[in-house]
């Protein structure tokens, strides 16, 4: 059977501060710049979740995209939307909530929930111009 990659885009709004407690204030300022603002700042994130697999001969789907949407909403969006990533979300207790780290955590949370479909890529847009891709490696 032919194989396809199917992608669903979801959105969430969240605040964060990029800050490494092992750095001095001056180092944090130098490394993270405005993203080190002590009172946090927000982003309107977009998250593209791509799954890859064979097209099922009975349904014509790789994975029902409504089911994908539901899983992504339940596993990720509900935990991230309108949250302060540093303060509200335990996943980031010891992880700096950069776009890179958010993408990796999204992968780790989501991947086991999608089986037997195979998660092939997480693309996290932090701004209209900046995004990161993670493929599980
Ligand atoms: Zn930021």
CSV table of C-alpha atoms and ligand atoms in Angstrom, one decimal:
chain,number,residue,atom,x,y,z
A,1,UNK,CA,0.0,0.0,0.0
A,2,UNK,CA,1.2,3.5,-0.6
A,3,UNK,CA,2.3,5.5,2.4
A,4,UNK,CA,1.5,9.1,3.3
A,5,UNK,CA,2.5,11.8,5.8
A,6,UNK,CA,-0.6,13.4,7.4
A,7,UNK,CA,-0.2,16.7,9.3
A,8,UNK,CA,-2.5,18.4,11.7
A,9,UNK,CA,-1.9,22.0,12.9
A,10,UNK,CA,-3.0,23.1,16.4
A,11,UNK,CA,-2.4,26.3,18.2
A,12,UNK,CA,-1.7,27.3,21.8
A,13,UNK,CA,-0.8,30.5,23.6
A,14,UNK,CA,1.7,30.3,26.4
A,15,UNK,CA,4.2,32.4,28.4
A,16,UNK,CA,7.7,31.6,29.2
A,17,UNK,CA,11.1,32.9,30.3
A,18,UNK,CA,14.4,31.6,29.0
A,19,UNK,CA,16.6,31.4,32.0
A,20,UNK,CA,19.3,29.0,33.2
A,21,UNK,CA,19.6,29.0,37.0
A,22,UNK,CA,23.2,27.9,36.7
A,23,UNK,CA,24.1,31.2,34.8
A,24,UNK,CA,24.7,34.5,36.4
A,25,UNK,CA,22.1,37.3,35.7
A,26,UNK,CA,24.6,38.8,33.2
A,27,UNK,CA,25.1,35.5,31.4
A,28,UNK,CA,21.4,34.9,31.2
A,29,UNK,CA,21.0,38.4,29.7
A,30,UNK,CA,23.8,37.8,27.2
A,31,UNK,CA,22.6,34.3,26.1
A,32,UNK,CA,18.8,34.8,26.1
A,33,UNK,CA,18.4,38.6,25.6
A,34,UNK,CA,14.8,39.8,25.7
A,35,UNK,CA,13.6,36.2,26.2
A,36,UNK,CA,15.2,36.4,29.6
A,37,UNK,CA,12.7,39.1,30.7
A,38,UNK,CA,12.0,38.2,34.4
A,39,UNK,CA,8.3,38.8,34.2
A,40,UNK,CA,7.9,36.4,31.2
A,41,UNK,CA,6.5,37.0,27.7
A,42,UNK,CA,4.1,35.2,25.5
A,43,UNK,CA,3.9,33.5,22.1
A,44,UNK,CA,1.1,32.3,19.9
A,45,UNK,CA,2.5,28.9,19.1
A,46,UNK,CA,1.5,26.7,16.2
A,47,UNK,CA,2.3,23.0,16.3
A,48,UNK,CA,2.3,20.8,13.2
A,49,UNK,CA,2.1,17.1,14.1
A,50,UNK,CA,2.9,14.8,11.2
A,51,UNK,CA,2.3,11.0,11.2
A,52,UNK,CA,3.4,8.6,8.6
A,53,UNK,CA,2.1,5.3,7.6
A,54,UNK,CA,0.4,3.0,5.1
A,55,UNK,CA,-3.0,4.1,3.7
A,56,UNK,CA,-5.5,1.7,5.2
A,57,UNK,CA,-7.3,-0.2,2.4
A,58,UNK,CA,-10.6,-0.1,4.2
A,59,UNK,CA,-10.7,3.5,5.3
A,60,UNK,CA,-8.3,5.2,2.9
A,61,UNK,CA,-6.7,6.9,5.9
A,62,UNK,CA,-3.3,6.7,7.4
A,63,UNK,CA,-5.0,7.9,10.6
A,64,UNK,CA,-8.3,9.5,11.1
A,65,UNK,CA,-7.3,13.2,11.3
A,66,UNK,CA,-10.1,13.9,13.8
A,67,UNK,CA,-8.7,11.3,16.0
A,68,UNK,CA,-5.2,12.9,15.6
A,69,UNK,CA,-6.7,16.3,16.5
A,70,UNK,CA,-8.3,14.8,19.6
A,71,UNK,CA,-5.2,13.1,20.8
A,72,UNK,CA,-3.0,16.2,20.2
A,73,UNK,CA,-5.6,18.3,22.0
A,74,UNK,CA,-5.9,16.0,25.0
A,75,UNK,CA,-2.2,15.2,25.4
A,76,UNK,CA,-0.6,18.5,24.6
A,77,UNK,CA,-2.8,21.5,24.0
A,78,UNK,CA,-4.8,21.1,27.2
A,79,UNK,CA,-1.6,21.1,29.2
A,80,UNK,CA,0.0,24.1,27.4
A,81,UNK,CA,-2.6,26.5,26.3
A,82,UNK,CA,-2.9,29.7,28.3
A,83,UNK,CA,-0.2,28.4,30.7
A,84,UNK,CA,3.1,29.8,32.0
A,85,UNK,CA,5.4,27.1,30.8
A,86,UNK,CA,8.0,27.8,33.5
A,87,UNK,CA,5.6,27.9,36.4
A,88,UNK,CA,2.5,25.9,35.4
A,89,UNK,CA,3.8,23.0,33.4
A,90,UNK,CA,5.7,20.3,35.3
A,91,UNK,CA,7.4,19.1,32.0
A,92,UNK,CA,9.5,22.3,32.1
A,93,UNK,CA,10.5,22.2,35.8
A,94,UNK,CA,14.1,21.4,34.9
A,95,UNK,CA,14.0,22.2,31.2
A,96,UNK,CA,14.4,25.6,29.6
A,97,UNK,CA,11.2,26.1,27.5
A,98,UNK,CA,12.9,27.0,24.3
A,99,UNK,CA,11.1,26.1,21.1
A,100,UNK,CA,13.6,23.2,20.7
A,101,UNK,CA,12.8,21.7,24.1
A,102,UNK,CA,9.1,22.2,23.7
A,103,UNK,CA,9.2,20.3,20.5
A,104,UNK,CA,11.1,17.4,22.1
A,105,UNK,CA,8.7,17.2,25.0
A,106,UNK,CA,5.7,17.3,22.6
A,107,UNK,CA,7.3,14.3,20.8
A,108,UNK,CA,7.9,12.3,23.9
A,109,UNK,CA,4.3,12.9,25.2
A,110,UNK,CA,2.7,12.2,21.9
A,111,UNK,CA,4.6,9.4,20.3
A,112,UNK,CA,3.3,6.5,22.4
A,113,UNK,CA,-0.3,7.7,22.1
A,114,UNK,CA,-0.3,7.5,18.3
A,115,UNK,CA,0.7,3.9,17.8
A,116,UNK,CA,0.4,2.1,15.5
A,117,UNK,CA,0.7,5.3,13.5
A,118,UNK,CA,4.2,6.5,13.4
A,119,UNK,CA,5.0,10.1,14.5
A,120,UNK,CA,7.3,11.4,11.8
A,121,UNK,CA,7.8,15.1,12.7
A,122,UNK,CA,6.9,17.8,15.2
A,123,UNK,CA,7.2,21.3,13.8
A,124,UNK,CA,6.8,24.0,16.4
A,125,UNK,CA,6.3,27.6,15.2
A,126,UNK,CA,7.2,30.1,17.9
A,127,UNK,CA,6.7,33.1,15.6
A,128,UNK,CA,5.7,33.4,12.0
A,129,UNK,CA,9.3,33.5,11.1
A,130,UNK,CA,10.8,31.0,13.5
A,131,UNK,CA,10.1,27.3,13.7
A,132,UNK,CA,12.0,24.1,14.9
A,133,UNK,CA,11.6,20.6,13.6
A,134,UNK,CA,12.1,17.5,15.7
A,135,UNK,CA,12.0,13.9,14.3
A,136,UNK,CA,12.7,11.9,17.4
A,137,UNK,CA,16.4,11.6,16.9
B,1,LIG,ZN1,10.0,33.7,23.9
